[in-house]
C-alpha cells in the first residue's frame, strides 16, 4: 500500500487529538515516547546473541522485587523505558516490574501530569529460546496534589483502579513488531515498518470474537486450581461429547502479551487464575502493569477481563507489585468462568444441611 494510504502512529494520534481541541498534546507526545522505547527494545531483542543481550543479568544472582531472576534484557528494556520517558515533561513518575519502588523524574527535567506503569519485557523466560516477548504499559493521571506540588511520587499515587487508566497497550516482539493501543476509543494495532522505523496502522478497531473454541492455561498447575477453574477446563477437555458439545484447542506460549494478541486476532480465553500453589501469592500476574492494561485493551475490543470473581478494572489496588488471578478474552467464555465462580458448588455430603454450598461467594477478588 502506498505511504499516503496508511497512517503512521503519529498521524493517528494527531487525528484522534483533533476531537479534543483543548488537549495540550502532552498525551500524544508521551505515547510516542513509549513507542520509541518499544522500537529500541525491538532492536535489542532482534539482535539476540549477536548483541550480547541474552542470558541472566549479573551472572544470575540478580533478582527483582518479586524474587524472579532478572534477564539481561529485562534490565536493558527497563532502562530504555526510563530513558525514553523521563525527559519529556509529561510524567510525574514511573513504576515497573523491575524496580522495587516508584521512579521519580530527575530534577533536571520538568514534571508532568501522567504516571507511566510498565512491564518492560513480558515473557522474558522465552527470550533465550527465541520465542515472542513483549512490553506492557498503562498510563494513569497523577493525583492532583502531585501535579500541583511537583512533589516526588509514592507507591500510593499509583494505586488507582484500572478503570481510571487513560491509555494502555502493549508491544509484541514477534515475527513482526506490533504496537496495540487503546486511548479509550477502541483498540488499534500498528505494525512496525522496518524500512521507515515507523509504526503504521494495520489493524483498525480490533474486536475480540465473543465465542471461541480455544483456551490457554498452564496445565501443570492443575492440582492447585480452584473448583470452578477445574470444572471449566474439564468441560473444555471433554469436547464434543461433554457438556459444551464442541471440541476445544489449547495453546500456551508463556508470554501473556503473545497470548493476548492471539486472542485479539482470533478469539480465545486466557486463564492465570488464583490458585493454592503459594498462599502468599494470590495469582501469578501483576495487577498494575500486566492485568490492568490487558484488561483495558480486552474490554475496549469487546472482550472481557475478570479475576474470576469481579471485573479486573474495578479492583482497588493495594500494592505496586500486587498479584491477582486473571481471566481474559472472548466475552461469553469469561462470563461463563465468572458464573462458575459464583455458582454454589455441589458437594457430595450425606448431611442435607451441607448438600449444596458456595465456597466462593464471599470472595471479592
Ligand atoms: P514476566 O516475564 O514479565 O515475569 O511475565 C511472565 C508471565 C506471563 O507472560 C506468562 O503468562 C506467565 O508469566 C508464564 O507463566 P508460567 O511460567 O507459569 O508459564
Ligand atoms: Mn510479565
Ligand atoms: Mn517482565
XYZ file of C-alpha atoms in Angstrom, residues 73-299:
227
model
C 17.047 -7.885 28.545
C 14.690 -7.240 31.497
C 17.183 -4.702 32.790
C 18.046 -3.238 29.364
C 14.356 -2.834 28.483
C 13.635 -1.167 31.816
C 16.446 1.335 31.166
C 15.089 2.018 27.691
C 11.651 2.825 29.096
C 13.168 5.149 31.700
C 15.465 6.996 29.275
C 12.790 7.425 26.590
C 10.179 8.751 29.020
C 11.905 10.711 31.797
C 12.931 13.804 29.851
C 9.739 14.860 28.063
C 7.963 16.732 30.861
C 4.789 14.642 30.570
C 5.312 12.374 33.560
C 5.076 12.795 37.305
C 6.641 9.369 37.855
C 7.015 5.791 36.667
C 6.754 2.314 38.142
C 7.858 -1.005 36.693
C 8.074 -4.709 37.365
C 11.844 -4.354 37.535
C 12.014 -1.584 40.172
C 11.118 -2.030 43.845
C 9.564 1.399 44.260
C 8.396 4.314 42.120
C 10.857 6.131 39.875
C 10.981 9.885 40.332
C 11.632 12.138 37.380
C 15.175 13.516 37.857
C 15.168 17.161 38.936
C 16.818 18.411 35.745
C 13.639 17.530 33.820
C 10.190 19.102 34.097
C 7.438 17.038 35.695
C 4.027 16.465 34.127
C 0.588 15.128 34.929
C 0.758 11.448 33.991
C 2.050 8.260 35.589
C 3.540 5.502 33.454
C 3.483 1.911 34.706
C 5.084 -0.886 32.707
C 6.313 -4.422 32.397
C 9.340 -3.699 30.201
C 9.733 -7.275 28.991
C 6.893 -9.721 29.435
C 7.547 -13.414 28.893
C 11.263 -12.944 29.355
C 11.740 -16.628 30.192
C 11.150 -17.087 26.438
C 13.867 -14.734 25.323
C 16.750 -17.219 25.315
C 14.726 -19.659 23.190
C 13.776 -17.061 20.555
C 10.044 -17.060 21.279
C 7.900 -13.903 21.214
C 8.122 -11.459 24.099
C 6.510 -8.061 24.624
C 6.214 -4.892 26.697
C 3.040 -3.826 28.513
C 2.204 -0.267 29.574
C -0.500 1.665 31.381
C -0.941 5.431 31.632
C -2.709 6.950 34.638
C -3.340 10.536 35.619
C -1.258 11.573 38.617
C -3.241 12.667 41.701
C -3.969 16.411 41.525
C -1.865 17.069 44.632
C 1.169 15.597 42.852
C 0.565 17.691 39.731
C 0.082 20.889 41.772
C 3.105 20.428 44.021
C 5.514 18.630 41.698
C 6.448 16.500 44.709
C 8.069 13.077 44.453
C 5.643 10.245 43.798
C 4.867 7.474 46.278
C 3.552 3.957 45.657
C 0.111 5.122 46.862
C -0.133 7.561 43.938
C -0.207 4.583 41.566
C -2.874 2.600 43.438
C -5.755 3.503 41.133
C -8.348 1.055 39.761
C -7.745 0.048 36.135
C -10.960 1.804 35.115
C -9.050 5.061 35.606
C -6.375 4.267 33.014
C -6.069 6.984 30.349
C -4.417 4.649 27.880
C -2.948 1.169 27.801
C -1.365 -1.211 25.386
C 1.497 -3.448 24.543
C 4.253 -4.008 22.030
C 4.791 -7.502 20.725
C 8.244 -8.509 19.511
C 7.279 -11.414 17.273
C 7.842 -12.192 13.601
C 6.808 -8.566 13.161
C 6.917 -5.916 15.860
C 3.473 -4.561 16.646
C 2.078 -1.978 18.982
C -1.511 -2.350 20.132
C -3.008 0.675 21.790
C -6.175 1.994 23.329
C -6.781 5.561 24.417
C -10.362 4.672 25.336
C -11.727 4.805 21.786
C -11.388 1.192 20.699
C -8.240 -0.819 20.113
C -5.917 -0.241 17.200
C -2.908 -2.216 16.021
C 0.200 -0.773 14.381
C 2.896 -2.778 12.633
C 6.480 -1.535 12.704
C 7.640 -0.808 9.175
C 11.308 -1.813 9.398
C 12.209 0.367 6.412
C 10.853 3.562 7.921
C 11.192 2.712 11.620
C 7.567 3.869 11.989
C 4.521 2.119 13.405
C 1.764 2.091 10.790
C -1.912 1.477 11.375
C -2.667 -2.035 10.101
C -5.449 -3.236 12.425
C -8.188 -0.679 12.902
C -10.792 -1.149 15.627
C -9.910 -4.714 16.650
C -12.809 -6.784 18.005
C -12.479 -9.953 20.069
C -14.964 -12.568 18.824
C -17.419 -13.262 21.693
C -17.230 -17.040 21.298
C -14.260 -19.345 20.987
C -13.054 -22.922 20.990
C -9.528 -22.147 22.189
C -8.219 -21.767 25.737
C -4.820 -21.046 27.282
C -3.750 -22.128 30.747
C -0.616 -23.579 32.340
C -1.971 -27.087 32.922
C 0.981 -28.066 35.109
C -0.744 -26.082 37.862
C -3.964 -28.098 37.629
C -3.580 -29.711 41.045
C -3.609 -26.218 42.578
C -6.668 -24.917 40.703
C -9.846 -23.984 42.487
C -13.018 -25.948 41.698
C -14.587 -23.501 39.183
C -11.391 -23.470 37.072
C -11.107 -27.269 37.206
C -14.711 -27.532 36.093
C -14.227 -25.112 33.209
C -11.096 -26.826 31.894
C -12.567 -30.318 32.359
C -15.566 -29.286 30.297
C -13.310 -27.924 27.539
C -11.271 -31.126 27.535
C -14.414 -33.270 27.379
C -15.010 -31.710 23.971
C -17.871 -32.706 21.729
C -19.084 -35.488 23.989
C -19.056 -33.260 27.095
C -21.434 -30.554 28.350
C -20.020 -27.934 25.930
C -20.814 -30.089 22.905
C -17.766 -28.890 20.955
C -14.058 -29.659 20.776
C -11.551 -27.156 22.186
C -7.987 -26.435 21.192
C -5.310 -25.408 23.704
C -2.340 -23.024 23.420
C 0.249 -21.905 25.994
C 3.088 -19.609 24.947
C 4.041 -18.357 28.443
C 4.191 -14.780 27.152
C 0.990 -13.068 28.237
C 1.401 -10.409 25.555
C 1.574 -13.020 22.798
C -1.493 -14.814 24.188
C -3.394 -11.530 24.443
C -2.510 -10.740 20.862
C -3.658 -14.124 19.589
C -6.929 -13.635 21.435
C -7.399 -10.160 19.942
C -6.813 -11.581 16.469
C -8.971 -14.705 16.592
C -10.648 -15.049 19.981
C -9.878 -17.373 22.843
C -9.668 -17.298 26.592
C -6.581 -16.969 28.809
C -6.527 -18.052 32.430
C -3.870 -17.497 35.063
C -6.274 -17.919 37.936
C -5.754 -17.577 41.626
C -4.673 -20.983 42.891
C -3.439 -22.695 46.022
C 0.190 -23.122 44.917
C 1.548 -20.428 47.229
C -0.706 -18.831 49.827
C 1.391 -15.645 49.734
C 0.693 -15.138 46.010
C -2.929 -14.592 45.012
C -2.300 -15.297 41.334
C 0.809 -15.102 39.155
C 0.362 -11.928 37.148
C 0.665 -8.416 38.477
C -2.348 -6.123 38.666
C -0.903 -2.712 37.811
C 1.328 -3.463 34.822
C 0.003 -6.765 33.454
C -3.659 -7.334 34.337
C -4.939 -3.737 34.165
C -3.519 -2.724 30.781
C -4.506 -6.019 29.159
C -7.958 -5.735 30.764
C -8.465 -2.257 29.296
C -7.396 -3.489 25.846
C -9.720 -6.507 26.069
C -12.738 -4.524 27.241
